[in-house]
CSV table of C-alpha atoms in Angstrom, one decimal:
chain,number,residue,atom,x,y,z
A,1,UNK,CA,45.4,17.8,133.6
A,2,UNK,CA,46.1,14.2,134.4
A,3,UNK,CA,43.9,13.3,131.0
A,4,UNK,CA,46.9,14.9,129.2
A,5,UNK,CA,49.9,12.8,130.9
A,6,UNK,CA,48.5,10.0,129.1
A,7,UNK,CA,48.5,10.9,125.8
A,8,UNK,CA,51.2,9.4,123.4
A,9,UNK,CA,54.6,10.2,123.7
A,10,UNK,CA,54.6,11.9,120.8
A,11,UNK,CA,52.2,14.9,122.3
A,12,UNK,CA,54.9,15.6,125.0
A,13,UNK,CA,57.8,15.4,122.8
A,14,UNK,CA,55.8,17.6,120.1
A,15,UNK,CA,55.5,20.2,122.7
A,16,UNK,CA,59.0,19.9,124.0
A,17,UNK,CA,60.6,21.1,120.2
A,18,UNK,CA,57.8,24.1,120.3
A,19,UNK,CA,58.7,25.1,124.1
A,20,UNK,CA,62.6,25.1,122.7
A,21,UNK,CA,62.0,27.6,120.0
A,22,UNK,CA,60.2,29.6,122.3
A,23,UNK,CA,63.3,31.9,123.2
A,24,UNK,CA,64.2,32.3,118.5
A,25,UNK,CA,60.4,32.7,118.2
A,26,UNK,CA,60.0,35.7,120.8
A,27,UNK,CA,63.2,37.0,119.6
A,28,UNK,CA,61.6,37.7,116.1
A,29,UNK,CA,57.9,38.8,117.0
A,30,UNK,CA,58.3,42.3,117.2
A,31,UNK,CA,60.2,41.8,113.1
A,32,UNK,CA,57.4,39.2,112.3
A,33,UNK,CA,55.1,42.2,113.4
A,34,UNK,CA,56.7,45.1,111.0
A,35,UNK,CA,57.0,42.4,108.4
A,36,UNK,CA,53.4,41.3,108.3
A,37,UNK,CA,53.8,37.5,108.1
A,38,UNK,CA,56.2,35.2,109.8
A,39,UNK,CA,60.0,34.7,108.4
A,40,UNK,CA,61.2,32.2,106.1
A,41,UNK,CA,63.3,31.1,109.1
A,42,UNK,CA,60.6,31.0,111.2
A,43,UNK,CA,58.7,28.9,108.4
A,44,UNK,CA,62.0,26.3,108.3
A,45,UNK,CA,62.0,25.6,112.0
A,46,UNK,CA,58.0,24.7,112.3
A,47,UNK,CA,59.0,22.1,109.3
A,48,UNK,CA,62.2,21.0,110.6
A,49,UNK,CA,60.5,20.7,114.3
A,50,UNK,CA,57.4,18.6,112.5
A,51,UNK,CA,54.7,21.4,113.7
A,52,UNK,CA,53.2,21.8,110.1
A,53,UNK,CA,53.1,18.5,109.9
A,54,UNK,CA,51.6,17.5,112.8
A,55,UNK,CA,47.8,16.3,110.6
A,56,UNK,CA,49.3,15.4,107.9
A,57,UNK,CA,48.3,11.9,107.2
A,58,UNK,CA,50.5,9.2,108.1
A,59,UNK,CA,50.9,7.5,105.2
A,60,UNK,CA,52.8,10.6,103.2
A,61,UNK,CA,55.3,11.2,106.1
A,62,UNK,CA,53.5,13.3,108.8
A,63,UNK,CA,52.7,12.6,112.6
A,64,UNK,CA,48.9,11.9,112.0
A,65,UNK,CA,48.6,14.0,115.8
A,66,UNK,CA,45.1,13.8,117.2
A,67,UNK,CA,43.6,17.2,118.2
A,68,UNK,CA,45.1,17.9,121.4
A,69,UNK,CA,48.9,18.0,120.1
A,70,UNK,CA,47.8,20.5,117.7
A,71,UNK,CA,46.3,22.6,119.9
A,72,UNK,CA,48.5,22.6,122.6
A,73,UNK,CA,51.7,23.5,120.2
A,74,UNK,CA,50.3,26.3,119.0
A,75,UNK,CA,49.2,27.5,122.9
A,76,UNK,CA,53.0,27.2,123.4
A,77,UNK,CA,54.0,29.2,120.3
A,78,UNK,CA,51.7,31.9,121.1
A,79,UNK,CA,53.0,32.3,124.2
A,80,UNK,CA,56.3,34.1,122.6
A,81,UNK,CA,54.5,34.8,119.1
A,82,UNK,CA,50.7,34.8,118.5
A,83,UNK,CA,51.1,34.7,115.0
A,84,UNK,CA,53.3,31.1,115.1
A,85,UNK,CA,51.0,30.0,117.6
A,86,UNK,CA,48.2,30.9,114.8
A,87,UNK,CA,50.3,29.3,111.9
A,88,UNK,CA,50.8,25.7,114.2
A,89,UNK,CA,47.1,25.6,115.1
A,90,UNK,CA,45.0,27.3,112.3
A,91,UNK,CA,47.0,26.6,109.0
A,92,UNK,CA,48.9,23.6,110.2
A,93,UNK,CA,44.8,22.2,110.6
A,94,UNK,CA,44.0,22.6,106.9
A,95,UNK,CA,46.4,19.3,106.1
A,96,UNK,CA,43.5,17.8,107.9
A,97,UNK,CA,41.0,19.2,105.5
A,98,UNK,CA,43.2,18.0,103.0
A,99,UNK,CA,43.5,14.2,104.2
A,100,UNK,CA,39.4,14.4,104.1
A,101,UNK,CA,39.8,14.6,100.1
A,102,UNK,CA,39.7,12.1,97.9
A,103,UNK,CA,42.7,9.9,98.0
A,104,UNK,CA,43.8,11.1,94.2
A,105,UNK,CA,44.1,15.0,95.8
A,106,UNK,CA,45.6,13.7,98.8
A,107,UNK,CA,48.0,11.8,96.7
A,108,UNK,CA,48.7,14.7,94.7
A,109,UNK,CA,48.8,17.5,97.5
A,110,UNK,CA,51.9,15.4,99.1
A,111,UNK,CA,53.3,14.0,96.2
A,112,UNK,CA,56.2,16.1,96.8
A,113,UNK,CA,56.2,15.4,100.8
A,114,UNK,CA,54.6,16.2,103.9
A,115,UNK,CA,55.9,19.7,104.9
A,116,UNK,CA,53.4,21.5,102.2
A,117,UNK,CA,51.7,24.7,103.6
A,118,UNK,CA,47.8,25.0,102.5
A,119,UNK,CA,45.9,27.7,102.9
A,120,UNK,CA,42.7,28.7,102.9
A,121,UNK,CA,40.0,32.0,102.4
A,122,UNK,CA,36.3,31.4,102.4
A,123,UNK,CA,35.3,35.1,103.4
A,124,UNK,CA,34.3,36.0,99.7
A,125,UNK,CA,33.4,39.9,97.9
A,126,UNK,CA,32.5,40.3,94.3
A,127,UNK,CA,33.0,36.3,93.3
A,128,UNK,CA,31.8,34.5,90.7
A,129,UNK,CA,31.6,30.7,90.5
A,130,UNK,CA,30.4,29.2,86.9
A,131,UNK,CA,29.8,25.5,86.2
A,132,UNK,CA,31.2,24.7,83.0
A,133,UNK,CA,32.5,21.3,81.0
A,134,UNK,CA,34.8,19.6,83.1
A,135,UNK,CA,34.8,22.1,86.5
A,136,UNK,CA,34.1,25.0,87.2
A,137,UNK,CA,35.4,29.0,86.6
A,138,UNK,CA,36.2,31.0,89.5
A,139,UNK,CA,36.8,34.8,89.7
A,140,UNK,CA,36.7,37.5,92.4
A,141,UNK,CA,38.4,38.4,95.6
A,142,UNK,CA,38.5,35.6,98.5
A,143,UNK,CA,39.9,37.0,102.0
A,144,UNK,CA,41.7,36.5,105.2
A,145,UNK,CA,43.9,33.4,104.0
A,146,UNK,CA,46.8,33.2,106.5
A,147,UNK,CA,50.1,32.3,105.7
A,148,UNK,CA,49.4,32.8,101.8
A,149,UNK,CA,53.0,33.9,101.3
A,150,UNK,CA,54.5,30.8,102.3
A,151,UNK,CA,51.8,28.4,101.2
A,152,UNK,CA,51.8,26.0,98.5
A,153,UNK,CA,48.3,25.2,97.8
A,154,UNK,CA,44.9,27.2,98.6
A,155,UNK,CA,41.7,25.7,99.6
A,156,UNK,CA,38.7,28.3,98.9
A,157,UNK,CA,34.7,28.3,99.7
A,158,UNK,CA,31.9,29.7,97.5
A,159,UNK,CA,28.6,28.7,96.8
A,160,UNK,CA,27.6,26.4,94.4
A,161,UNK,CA,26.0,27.4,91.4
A,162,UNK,CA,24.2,24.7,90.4
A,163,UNK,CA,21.2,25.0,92.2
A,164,UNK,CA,21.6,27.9,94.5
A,165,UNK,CA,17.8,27.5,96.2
A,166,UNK,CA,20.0,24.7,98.2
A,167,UNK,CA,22.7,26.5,99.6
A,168,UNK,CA,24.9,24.5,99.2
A,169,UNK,CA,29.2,25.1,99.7
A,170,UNK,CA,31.8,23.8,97.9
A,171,UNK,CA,35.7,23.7,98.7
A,172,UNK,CA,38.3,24.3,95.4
A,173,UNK,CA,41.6,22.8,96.1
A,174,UNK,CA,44.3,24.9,93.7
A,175,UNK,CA,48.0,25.1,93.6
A,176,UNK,CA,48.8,28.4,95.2
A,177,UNK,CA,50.5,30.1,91.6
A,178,UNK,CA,47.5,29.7,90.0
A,179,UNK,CA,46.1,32.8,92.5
A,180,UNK,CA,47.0,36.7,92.8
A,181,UNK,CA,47.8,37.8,96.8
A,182,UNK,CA,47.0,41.1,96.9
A,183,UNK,CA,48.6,42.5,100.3
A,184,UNK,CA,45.6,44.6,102.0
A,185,UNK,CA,46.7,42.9,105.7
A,186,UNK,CA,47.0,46.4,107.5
A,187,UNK,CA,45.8,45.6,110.3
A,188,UNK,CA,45.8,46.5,114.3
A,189,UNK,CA,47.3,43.0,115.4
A,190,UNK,CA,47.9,39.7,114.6
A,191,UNK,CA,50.1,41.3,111.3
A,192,UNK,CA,52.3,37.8,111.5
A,193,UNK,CA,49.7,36.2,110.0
A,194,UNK,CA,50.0,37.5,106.7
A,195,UNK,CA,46.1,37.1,106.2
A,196,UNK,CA,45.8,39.1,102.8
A,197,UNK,CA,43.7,38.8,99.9
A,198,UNK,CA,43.9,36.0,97.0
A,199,UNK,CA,42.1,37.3,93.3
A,200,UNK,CA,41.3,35.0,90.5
A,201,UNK,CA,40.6,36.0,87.5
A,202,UNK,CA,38.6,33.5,85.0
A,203,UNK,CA,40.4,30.2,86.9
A,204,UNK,CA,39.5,26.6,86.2
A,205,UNK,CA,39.3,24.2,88.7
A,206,UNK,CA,38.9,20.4,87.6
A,207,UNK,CA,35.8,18.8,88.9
A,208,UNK,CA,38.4,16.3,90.5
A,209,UNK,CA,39.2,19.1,93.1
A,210,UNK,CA,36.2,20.4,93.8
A,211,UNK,CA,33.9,18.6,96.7
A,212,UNK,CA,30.8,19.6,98.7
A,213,UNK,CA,31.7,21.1,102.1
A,214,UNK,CA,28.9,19.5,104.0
A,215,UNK,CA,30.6,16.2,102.7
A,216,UNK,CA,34.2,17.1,103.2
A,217,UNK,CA,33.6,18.3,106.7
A,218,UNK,CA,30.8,15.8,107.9
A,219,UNK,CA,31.6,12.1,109.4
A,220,UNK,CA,32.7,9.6,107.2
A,221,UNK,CA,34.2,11.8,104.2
A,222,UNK,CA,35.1,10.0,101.2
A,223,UNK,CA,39.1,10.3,102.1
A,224,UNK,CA,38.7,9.2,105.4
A,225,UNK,CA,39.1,5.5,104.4
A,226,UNK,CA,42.5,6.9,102.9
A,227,UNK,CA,43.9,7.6,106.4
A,228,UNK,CA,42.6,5.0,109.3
A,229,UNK,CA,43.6,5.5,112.6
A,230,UNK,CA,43.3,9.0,112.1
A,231,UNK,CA,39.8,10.3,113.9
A,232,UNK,CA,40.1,14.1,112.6
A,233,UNK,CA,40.1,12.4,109.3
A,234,UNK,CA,37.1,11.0,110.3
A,235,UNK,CA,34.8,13.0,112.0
A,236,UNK,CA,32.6,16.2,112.1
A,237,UNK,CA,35.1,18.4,111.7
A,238,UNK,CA,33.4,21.9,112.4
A,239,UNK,CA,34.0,21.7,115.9
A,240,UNK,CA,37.5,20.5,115.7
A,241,UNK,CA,38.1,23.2,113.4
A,242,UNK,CA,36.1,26.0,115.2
A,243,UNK,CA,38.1,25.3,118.6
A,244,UNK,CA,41.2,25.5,117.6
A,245,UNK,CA,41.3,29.6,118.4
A,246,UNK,CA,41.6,28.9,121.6
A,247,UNK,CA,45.1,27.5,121.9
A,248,UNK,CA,46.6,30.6,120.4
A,249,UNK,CA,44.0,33.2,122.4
A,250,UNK,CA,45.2,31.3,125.8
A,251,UNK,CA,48.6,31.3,124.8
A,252,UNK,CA,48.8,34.9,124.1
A,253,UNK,CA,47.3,35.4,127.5
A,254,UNK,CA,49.3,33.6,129.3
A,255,UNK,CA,52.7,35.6,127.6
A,256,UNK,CA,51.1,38.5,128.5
A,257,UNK,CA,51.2,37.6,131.8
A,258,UNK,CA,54.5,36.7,132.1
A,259,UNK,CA,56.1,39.8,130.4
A,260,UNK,CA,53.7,41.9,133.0
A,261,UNK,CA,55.2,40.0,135.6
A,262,UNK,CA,58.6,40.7,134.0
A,263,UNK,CA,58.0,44.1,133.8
A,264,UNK,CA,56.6,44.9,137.0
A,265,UNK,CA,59.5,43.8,139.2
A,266,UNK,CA,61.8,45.5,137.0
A,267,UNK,CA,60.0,48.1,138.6
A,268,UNK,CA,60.5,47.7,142.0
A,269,UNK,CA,64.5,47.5,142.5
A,270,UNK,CA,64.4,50.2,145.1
A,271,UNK,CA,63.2,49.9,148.3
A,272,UNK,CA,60.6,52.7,147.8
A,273,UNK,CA,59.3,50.9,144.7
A,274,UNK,CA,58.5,47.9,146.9
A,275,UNK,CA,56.7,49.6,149.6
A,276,UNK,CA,54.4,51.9,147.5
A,277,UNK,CA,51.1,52.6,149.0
A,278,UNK,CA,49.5,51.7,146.0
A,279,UNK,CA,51.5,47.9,145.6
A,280,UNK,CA,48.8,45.9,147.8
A,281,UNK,CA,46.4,47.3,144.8
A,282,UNK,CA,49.2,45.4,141.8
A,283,UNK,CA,49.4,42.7,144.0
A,284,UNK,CA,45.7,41.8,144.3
A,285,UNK,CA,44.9,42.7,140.4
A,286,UNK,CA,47.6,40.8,139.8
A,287,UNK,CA,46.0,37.6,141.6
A,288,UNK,CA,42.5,38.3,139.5
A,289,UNK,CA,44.8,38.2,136.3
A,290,UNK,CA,46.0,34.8,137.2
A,291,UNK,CA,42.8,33.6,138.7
A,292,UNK,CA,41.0,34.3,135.4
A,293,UNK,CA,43.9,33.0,134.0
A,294,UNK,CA,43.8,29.6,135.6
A,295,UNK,CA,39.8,29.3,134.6
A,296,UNK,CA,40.5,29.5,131.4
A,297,UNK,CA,43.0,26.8,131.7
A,298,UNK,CA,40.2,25.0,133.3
A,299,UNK,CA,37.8,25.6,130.2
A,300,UNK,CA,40.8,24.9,127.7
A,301,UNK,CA,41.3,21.5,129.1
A,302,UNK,CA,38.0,20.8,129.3
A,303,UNK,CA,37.4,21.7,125.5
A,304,UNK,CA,40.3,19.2,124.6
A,305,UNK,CA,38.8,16.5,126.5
A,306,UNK,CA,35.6,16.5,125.6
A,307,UNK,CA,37.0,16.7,121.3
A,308,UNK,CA,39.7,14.0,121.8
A,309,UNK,CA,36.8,11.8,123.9
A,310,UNK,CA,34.4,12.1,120.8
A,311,UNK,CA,37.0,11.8,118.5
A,312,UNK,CA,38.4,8.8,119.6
A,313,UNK,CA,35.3,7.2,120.0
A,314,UNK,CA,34.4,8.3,116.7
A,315,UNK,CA,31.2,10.1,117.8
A,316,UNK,CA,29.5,13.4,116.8
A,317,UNK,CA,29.0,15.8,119.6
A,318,UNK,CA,25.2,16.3,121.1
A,319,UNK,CA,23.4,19.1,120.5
A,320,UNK,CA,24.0,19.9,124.4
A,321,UNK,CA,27.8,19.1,124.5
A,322,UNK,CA,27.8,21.5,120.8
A,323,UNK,CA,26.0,24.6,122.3
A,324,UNK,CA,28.0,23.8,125.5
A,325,UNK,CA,31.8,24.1,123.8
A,326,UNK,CA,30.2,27.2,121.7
A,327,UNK,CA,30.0,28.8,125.1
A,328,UNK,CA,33.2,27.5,126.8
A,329,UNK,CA,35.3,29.0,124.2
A,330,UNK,CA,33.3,32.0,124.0
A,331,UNK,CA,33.9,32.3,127.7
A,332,UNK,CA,37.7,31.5,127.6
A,333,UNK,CA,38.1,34.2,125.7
A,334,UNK,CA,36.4,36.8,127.7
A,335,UNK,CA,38.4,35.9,130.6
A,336,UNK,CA,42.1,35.9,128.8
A,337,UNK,CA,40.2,39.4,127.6
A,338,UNK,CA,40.0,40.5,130.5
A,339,UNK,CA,42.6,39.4,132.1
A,340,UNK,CA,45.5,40.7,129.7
A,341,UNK,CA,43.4,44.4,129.8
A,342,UNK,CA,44.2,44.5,133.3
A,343,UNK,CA,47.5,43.8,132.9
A,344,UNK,CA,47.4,46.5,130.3
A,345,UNK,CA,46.3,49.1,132.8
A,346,UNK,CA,48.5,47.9,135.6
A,347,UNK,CA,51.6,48.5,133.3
A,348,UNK,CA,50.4,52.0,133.0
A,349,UNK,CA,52.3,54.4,130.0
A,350,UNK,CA,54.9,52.2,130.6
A,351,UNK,CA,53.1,49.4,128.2
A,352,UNK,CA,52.3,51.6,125.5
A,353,UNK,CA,55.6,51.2,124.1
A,354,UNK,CA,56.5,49.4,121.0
A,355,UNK,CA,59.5,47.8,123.1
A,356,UNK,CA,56.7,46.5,125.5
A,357,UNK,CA,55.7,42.9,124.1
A,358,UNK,CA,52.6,43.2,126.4
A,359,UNK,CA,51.0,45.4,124.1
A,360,UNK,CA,51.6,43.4,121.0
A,361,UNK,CA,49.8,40.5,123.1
A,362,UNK,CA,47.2,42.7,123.8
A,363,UNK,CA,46.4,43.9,120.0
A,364,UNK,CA,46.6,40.6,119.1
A,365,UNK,CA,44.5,38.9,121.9
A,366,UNK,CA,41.7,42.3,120.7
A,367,UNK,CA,42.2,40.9,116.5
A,368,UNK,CA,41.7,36.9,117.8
A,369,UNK,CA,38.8,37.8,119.8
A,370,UNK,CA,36.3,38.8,117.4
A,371,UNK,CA,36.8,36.0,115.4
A,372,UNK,CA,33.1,34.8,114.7
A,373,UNK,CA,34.1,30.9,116.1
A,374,UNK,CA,34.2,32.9,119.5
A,375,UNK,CA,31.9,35.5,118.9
A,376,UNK,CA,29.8,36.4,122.8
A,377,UNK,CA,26.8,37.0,121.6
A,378,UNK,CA,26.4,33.9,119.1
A,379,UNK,CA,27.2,31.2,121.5
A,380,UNK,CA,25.5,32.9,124.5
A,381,UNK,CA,22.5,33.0,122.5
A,382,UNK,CA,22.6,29.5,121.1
A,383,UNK,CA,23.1,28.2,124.8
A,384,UNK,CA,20.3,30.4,126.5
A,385,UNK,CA,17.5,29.2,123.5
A,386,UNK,CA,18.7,25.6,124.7
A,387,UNK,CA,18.4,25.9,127.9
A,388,UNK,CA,15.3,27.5,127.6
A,389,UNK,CA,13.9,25.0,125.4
A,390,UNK,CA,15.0,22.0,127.2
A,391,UNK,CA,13.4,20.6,130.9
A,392,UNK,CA,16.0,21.6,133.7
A,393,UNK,CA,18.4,19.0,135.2
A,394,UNK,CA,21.6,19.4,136.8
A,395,UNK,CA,24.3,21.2,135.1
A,396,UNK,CA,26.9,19.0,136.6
A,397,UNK,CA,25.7,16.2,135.3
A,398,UNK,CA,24.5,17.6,132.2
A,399,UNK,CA,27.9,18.7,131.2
């Protein structure tokens, strides 16, 4: 998109040292795969190459990328490894949470330089939060936190006890020793991740590193004077956050594609190969694939635009443009779906096979897909009640 081409030359060359670990990176994803979480090796490149650094704040060494940098990496990642591509995008995004902290945890967090790895788990079972002198006592089982094994601090969610008629969230930031990982991630893809369980047993968190999440993620957090010139330091960050699932989801589709591709004129090195009866039939599925493909590209770049637009004009997002990228990235993911199961089926038994990287892509794509920040039936829902609710106009120009 000719939006892109303009962006700083630090986007392009950002995406040049993750296209030229693409060839290491798809090398290792079937090992990444039966190891359940991405290699120390693979861990050294992404911080040698700047891509976990890519929101960490300037002022403690990182790149201080805007949105679409991060994004786009980890579309390129996933393209060869679904899991890296989730590792860029999703955990590399928490140093962002971090640099919306007051400045004393931000100063703390990098005190030993930017390439630290934070993680984070707010789906919760069994916790209990208590407000005591000083802080507060956490114990119970917090879930999902990817790239625990490699991470150096842990961000966690629960709900504050104070006055729990309000609701009200609050984010622990903890050195990552101070937790249990208890490895439960058996899972049917996206195993790279390493998304396991973190226990804590009677912990204390200082009341220093504990903030309300409605503050932390809302406009004008108290760190965000910390780190100027940085708008996802800045902004309502739910929607920067919530989008970022589609980088690695479009990346995954579009390796999919290729390695079907790949795959299917393997297939046809004999002359009877190439004039099956039944090739017209791969040829025009094949076309759909890409189509759907190529709207999802459309959707994708659309997304980006419309964050980096608001963020850089320091804007929150409408209730119409909210309810509107709810259903875009919904949508994207249906199509890379759908597109990447009919590459499944074109491949036949032939893609059944663990040497087949198409259907890694496709347990994967399945795993990414029912994240609840793309979940069908939410954001449909949410953009039906609007546009019930709201006098018609023109969709063009609404959107």
């Amino acid at each position: 998109m000719d939006w892109m081409t303009a962006l700083p030359q630090g986007h392009h060359e950002t995406c040049d040292r993750a296209r030229a670990l693409l060839g290491r990176w798809r090398a290792l994803a079937a090992e990444t795969e039966r190891a359940r979480c991405i290699s120390q090796q693979t861990v050294d490149d992404l911080l040698v190459g700047g891509l976990m650094q890519l929101v960490v704040p300037r002022r403690y060494g990182g790149l201080q990328s805007d949105w679409p940098t991060l994004v786009e990496a980890s579309r390129i990642a996933a393209r060869a490894c679904p899991s890296t591509g989730w590792m860029i995008g999703l955990v590399g995004s928490h140093a962002a949470i971090v640099g919306r902290l007051p400045s004393l945890c931000q100063d703390t967090v990098f005190a030993d330089g930017p390439g630290q790895i934070i993680a984070t788990a707010s789906v919760s079972k069994g916790v209990s939060i208590l407000k005591v002198d000083g802080g507060f006592r956490l114990s119970g089982t917090w879930c999902f936190s990817s790239g625990i094994d490699h991470a150096h601090w842990v961000v966690l969610s629960g709900k504050d006890p104070r006055d729990a008629s309000l609701g009200q969230t609050l984010l622990f930031t903890l050195r990552r020793e101070r937790v249990q990982v208890e490895d439960v991630w058996h899972v049917a893809g996206m195993c790279g991740t390493g998304s396991k369980d973190l226990r804590l047993d009677n912990v204390f968190v200082s009341d220093a590193w504990v903030v309300l999440q409605s503050e932390c993620f809302g406009s004008a957090p108290v760190g965000a004077g910390h780190n100027p010139g940085g708008y996802l330091f800045d902004v309502e960050f739910i929607p920067y956050l919530g989008s970022l699932h589609i980088g690695p989801v479009l990346g995954c589709a579009e390796g999919a594609y290729d390695d079907c591709v790949a795959a299917l004129r393997n297939r046809e090195v004999t002359k009877e190969n190439a004039a099956s009866k039944t090739r017209p039939i791969r040829l025009e599925q094949l076309a759909e694939c890409a189509a759907q493909l190529s709207c999802a590209r459309h959707l994708y770049h659309s997304i980006a635009f419309l964050l980096h637009s608001a963020g850089v004009a320091g804007r929150s997002l409408s209730l119409q443009e909210l309810v509107t990228l709810k259903r875009d990235r919904a949508y994207l993911v249906r199509l890379c779906v759908q597109a990447v199961q009919q590459l499944v089926w074109q491949l036949g038994t032939g893609g059944i096979f663990d040497a087949s990287p198409v259907q890694r892509h496709w347990r994967d794509l399945q795993v990414m897909a029912s994240h609840m920040d793309v979940n069908w039936d939410s954001a449909m829902l949410a953009y039906g009640d609007f546009a019930m609710d709201h006098h018609p106009c023109d969709p063009a120009k609404a959107e």
